[in-house]
């Protein structure tokens, strides 16, 4: 199976011109990328720009960093899964810790996830513990994020679900987790998914790692860490670094 690498641009870059430049250099560097599926998740305002961009479509897909749970109506400032789909988006990130830090609850994450999957998008559910919860083998917070995010989601929609294990203390800090810990955590997550959806369905859910991924550590996470791909924040804003990450993963 191809490894999945998602570039989360967060609230960057600051202009259309810089967004074009970044997409251009990433696209040029990865024209011949092998064994990988790449998703660029820019801020909403750059989605039209990127969907018209000449990225090699066999490898690249368009992603979004969030969505709202209603289909349409009087919800100032929100964007629905249907609108994202109509804009060429194939995948949406849900429950990123930076959104949870702004007050997004598991209930809200659940509604967004359900709307995204029900609207025909792939959805990445982000889960991860804070530094102080680290000592526990499988922190309750992760179990809750997983169970509450996924409760009552129809089994038929799970084929479009992706889980991203993103320890909060590793995001944007330069302190990545170790491949060994990531491997152990992915086993615990998968076990939990088995309980919820049964082995046949759950074994197909890709599990990604995110948290200070660089060109230097990327291959280790998919190699020794045995994850199905990576969610990359900071390093995806530098075309050279991101291209190198994808190449390293593609070569594993
Ligand atoms: C992220 O935004 O999901 C992320 C993992 O960020 P970073 O790679 O900068 O740690």
CSV table of N, CA, C and O in Angstrom, one decimal, residues 26-76:
chain,number,residue,atom,x,y,z
A,26,UNK,N,7.0,22.2,-4.7
A,26,UNK,CA,6.7,20.9,-4.2
A,26,UNK,C,6.3,20.0,-5.4
A,26,UNK,O,6.8,18.9,-5.5
A,27,UNK,N,5.5,20.6,-6.2
A,27,UNK,CA,5.0,19.8,-7.4
A,27,UNK,C,6.2,19.4,-8.3
A,27,UNK,O,6.3,18.3,-8.8
A,28,UNK,N,7.1,20.4,-8.5
A,28,UNK,CA,8.2,20.1,-9.4
A,28,UNK,C,9.2,19.1,-8.8
A,28,UNK,O,9.6,18.2,-9.5
A,29,UNK,N,9.4,19.2,-7.5
A,29,UNK,CA,10.3,18.3,-6.8
A,29,UNK,C,9.7,16.8,-6.8
A,29,UNK,O,10.5,15.9,-6.6
A,30,UNK,N,8.4,16.7,-6.8
A,30,UNK,CA,7.8,15.4,-6.6
A,30,UNK,C,7.1,14.9,-7.9
A,30,UNK,O,6.2,14.0,-7.7
A,31,UNK,N,7.5,15.4,-9.0
A,31,UNK,CA,6.8,14.9,-10.3
A,31,UNK,C,6.8,13.4,-10.4
A,31,UNK,O,5.9,12.8,-10.8
A,32,UNK,N,8.0,12.8,-10.0
A,32,UNK,CA,8.1,11.4,-10.2
A,32,UNK,C,8.1,10.6,-8.9
A,32,UNK,O,8.6,9.5,-8.8
A,33,UNK,N,7.4,11.2,-7.9
A,33,UNK,CA,7.4,10.5,-6.6
A,33,UNK,C,6.8,9.1,-6.7
A,33,UNK,O,5.8,9.0,-7.4
A,34,UNK,N,7.4,8.2,-6.0
A,34,UNK,CA,6.9,6.8,-6.1
A,34,UNK,C,6.5,6.3,-4.7
A,34,UNK,O,7.0,6.7,-3.7
A,35,UNK,N,5.5,5.4,-4.7
A,35,UNK,CA,5.1,4.7,-3.5
A,35,UNK,C,4.4,5.6,-2.5
A,35,UNK,O,4.4,5.2,-1.3
A,36,UNK,N,4.1,6.8,-2.9
A,36,UNK,CA,3.5,7.7,-1.9
A,36,UNK,C,2.2,8.4,-2.5
A,36,UNK,O,2.2,8.6,-3.7
A,37,UNK,N,1.3,8.7,-1.6
A,37,UNK,CA,0.2,9.6,-2.0
A,37,UNK,C,0.4,10.8,-1.2
A,37,UNK,O,0.6,10.8,0.1
A,38,UNK,N,0.3,12.0,-1.8
A,38,UNK,CA,0.6,13.2,-1.1
A,38,UNK,C,-0.7,14.1,-1.1
A,38,UNK,O,-1.4,14.2,-2.1
A,39,UNK,N,-0.9,14.6,0.1
A,39,UNK,CA,-2.1,15.5,0.2
A,39,UNK,C,-1.6,16.8,0.7
A,39,UNK,O,-0.9,16.9,1.7
A,40,UNK,N,-1.9,17.9,0.0
A,40,UNK,CA,-1.6,19.3,0.4
A,40,UNK,C,-2.9,19.8,1.1
A,40,UNK,O,-3.9,19.9,0.5
A,41,UNK,N,-2.7,20.3,2.4
A,41,UNK,CA,-3.9,20.8,3.1
A,41,UNK,C,-3.5,22.3,3.4
A,41,UNK,O,-3.0,22.6,4.5
A,42,UNK,N,-3.9,23.2,2.5
A,42,UNK,CA,-3.6,24.6,2.7
A,42,UNK,C,-4.7,25.3,3.5
A,42,UNK,O,-5.8,24.6,3.7
A,43,UNK,N,-4.6,26.5,3.9
A,43,UNK,CA,-5.7,27.2,4.4
A,43,UNK,C,-6.9,27.3,3.4
A,43,UNK,O,-6.6,27.3,2.1
A,44,UNK,N,-8.1,27.4,3.8
A,44,UNK,CA,-9.3,27.4,2.9
A,44,UNK,C,-9.1,28.3,1.7
A,44,UNK,O,-9.4,28.0,0.6
A,45,UNK,N,-8.5,29.5,2.0
A,45,UNK,CA,-8.5,30.6,0.9
A,45,UNK,C,-7.6,30.2,-0.2
A,45,UNK,O,-7.7,30.8,-1.3
A,46,UNK,N,-6.7,29.2,0.0
A,46,UNK,CA,-5.8,28.8,-1.2
A,46,UNK,C,-6.3,27.5,-1.9
A,46,UNK,O,-5.7,27.1,-2.8
A,47,UNK,N,-7.5,27.0,-1.5
A,47,UNK,CA,-8.0,25.8,-2.1
A,47,UNK,C,-8.2,26.0,-3.6
A,47,UNK,O,-7.8,25.2,-4.4
A,48,UNK,N,-8.9,27.1,-4.0
A,48,UNK,CA,-9.1,27.3,-5.5
A,48,UNK,C,-7.8,27.4,-6.2
A,48,UNK,O,-7.6,26.8,-7.3
A,49,UNK,N,-6.8,28.1,-5.6
A,49,UNK,CA,-5.5,28.2,-6.3
A,49,UNK,C,-4.9,26.9,-6.5
A,49,UNK,O,-4.4,26.5,-7.6
A,50,UNK,N,-4.9,26.0,-5.5
A,50,UNK,CA,-4.2,24.7,-5.6
A,50,UNK,C,-5.0,23.8,-6.4
A,50,UNK,O,-4.4,22.9,-7.1
A,51,UNK,N,-6.4,23.9,-6.5
A,51,UNK,CA,-7.1,23.0,-7.3
A,51,UNK,C,-6.9,23.3,-8.8
A,51,UNK,O,-7.1,22.4,-9.6
A,52,UNK,N,-6.5,24.5,-9.1
A,52,UNK,CA,-6.2,24.8,-10.5
A,52,UNK,C,-4.8,24.6,-10.8
A,52,UNK,O,-4.4,24.9,-12.0
A,53,UNK,N,-4.0,24.3,-9.9
A,53,UNK,CA,-2.5,24.1,-10.1
A,53,UNK,C,-2.2,22.9,-10.8
A,53,UNK,O,-2.9,21.9,-10.7
A,54,UNK,N,-1.1,22.9,-11.6
A,54,UNK,CA,-0.8,21.7,-12.4
A,54,UNK,C,0.1,20.8,-11.6
A,54,UNK,O,1.3,20.6,-11.8
A,55,UNK,N,-0.5,20.2,-10.5
A,55,UNK,CA,0.2,19.2,-9.8
A,55,UNK,C,0.0,17.9,-10.4
A,55,UNK,O,-1.1,17.6,-10.9
A,56,UNK,N,0.9,17.0,-10.4
A,56,UNK,CA,0.7,15.7,-11.0
A,56,UNK,C,-0.4,14.9,-10.3
A,56,UNK,O,-0.2,14.5,-9.2
A,57,UNK,N,-1.6,14.9,-10.9
A,57,UNK,CA,-2.7,14.4,-10.1
A,57,UNK,C,-2.7,13.0,-9.6
A,57,UNK,O,-3.4,12.6,-8.7
A,58,UNK,N,-1.8,12.2,-10.3
A,58,UNK,CA,-1.8,10.8,-9.9
A,58,UNK,C,-1.2,10.7,-8.4
A,58,UNK,O,-1.6,9.8,-7.7
A,59,UNK,N,-0.4,11.6,-8.1
A,59,UNK,CA,0.2,11.6,-6.7
A,59,UNK,C,-0.4,12.5,-5.7
A,59,UNK,O,-0.3,12.3,-4.5
A,60,UNK,N,-0.9,13.7,-6.2
A,60,UNK,CA,-1.3,14.7,-5.3
A,60,UNK,C,-2.8,14.8,-5.2
A,60,UNK,O,-3.6,14.6,-6.1
A,61,UNK,N,-3.2,15.0,-3.9
A,61,UNK,CA,-4.7,15.3,-3.7
A,61,UNK,C,-4.8,16.5,-2.8
A,61,UNK,O,-3.8,16.9,-2.1
A,62,UNK,N,-5.9,17.1,-2.9
A,62,UNK,CA,-6.2,18.4,-2.1
A,62,UNK,C,-6.8,18.0,-0.8
A,62,UNK,O,-7.8,17.2,-0.7
A,63,UNK,N,-6.3,18.7,0.3
A,63,UNK,CA,-6.9,18.4,1.6
A,63,UNK,C,-7.3,19.7,2.3
A,63,UNK,O,-7.0,20.8,1.8
A,64,UNK,N,-8.1,19.6,3.4
A,64,UNK,CA,-8.5,20.8,4.1
A,64,UNK,C,-8.2,20.5,5.6
A,64,UNK,O,-8.0,19.4,6.0
A,65,UNK,N,-8.1,21.6,6.4
A,65,UNK,CA,-7.6,21.5,7.8
A,65,UNK,C,-8.8,21.4,8.8
A,65,UNK,O,-8.5,21.1,9.9
A,66,UNK,N,-10.0,21.5,8.3
A,66,UNK,CA,-11.1,21.5,9.2
A,66,UNK,C,-12.4,21.5,8.3
A,66,UNK,O,-12.3,21.8,7.1
A,67,UNK,N,-13.5,21.3,9.0
A,67,UNK,CA,-14.8,21.4,8.3
A,67,UNK,C,-15.9,21.7,9.3
A,67,UNK,O,-15.6,21.6,10.5
A,68,UNK,N,-17.1,22.0,8.9
A,68,UNK,CA,-18.2,22.2,9.8
A,68,UNK,C,-19.2,21.0,9.6
A,68,UNK,O,-19.1,20.3,8.6
A,69,UNK,N,-20.1,20.8,10.6
A,69,UNK,CA,-20.9,19.6,10.5
A,69,UNK,C,-22.2,19.8,9.8
A,69,UNK,O,-22.8,18.8,9.4
A,70,UNK,N,-22.7,21.0,9.6
A,70,UNK,CA,-23.9,21.2,8.9
A,70,UNK,C,-23.6,21.3,7.4
A,70,UNK,O,-22.5,21.6,7.0
A,71,UNK,N,-24.7,21.0,6.6
A,71,UNK,CA,-24.5,21.0,5.1
A,71,UNK,C,-24.5,22.4,4.5
A,71,UNK,O,-23.9,22.6,3.5
A,72,UNK,N,-25.2,23.3,5.2
A,72,UNK,CA,-25.3,24.7,4.7
A,72,UNK,C,-26.2,25.5,5.5
A,72,UNK,O,-26.8,25.0,6.5
A,73,UNK,N,-26.3,26.8,5.3
A,73,UNK,CA,-27.2,27.6,6.1
A,73,UNK,C,-26.5,28.8,6.8
A,73,UNK,O,-25.4,29.2,6.4
A,74,UNK,N,-27.2,29.3,7.8
A,74,UNK,CA,-26.7,30.5,8.5
A,74,UNK,C,-25.6,30.1,9.6
A,74,UNK,O,-25.9,30.1,10.8
A,75,UNK,N,-24.4,29.9,9.1
A,75,UNK,CA,-23.3,29.5,10.0
A,75,UNK,C,-22.1,30.4,9.6
A,75,UNK,O,-21.2,29.9,8.9
A,76,UNK,N,-22.1,31.6,9.9
A,76,UNK,CA,-21.1,32.6,9.5
A,76,UNK,C,-19.7,32.1,9.8
A,76,UNK,O,-19.4,31.7,10.9
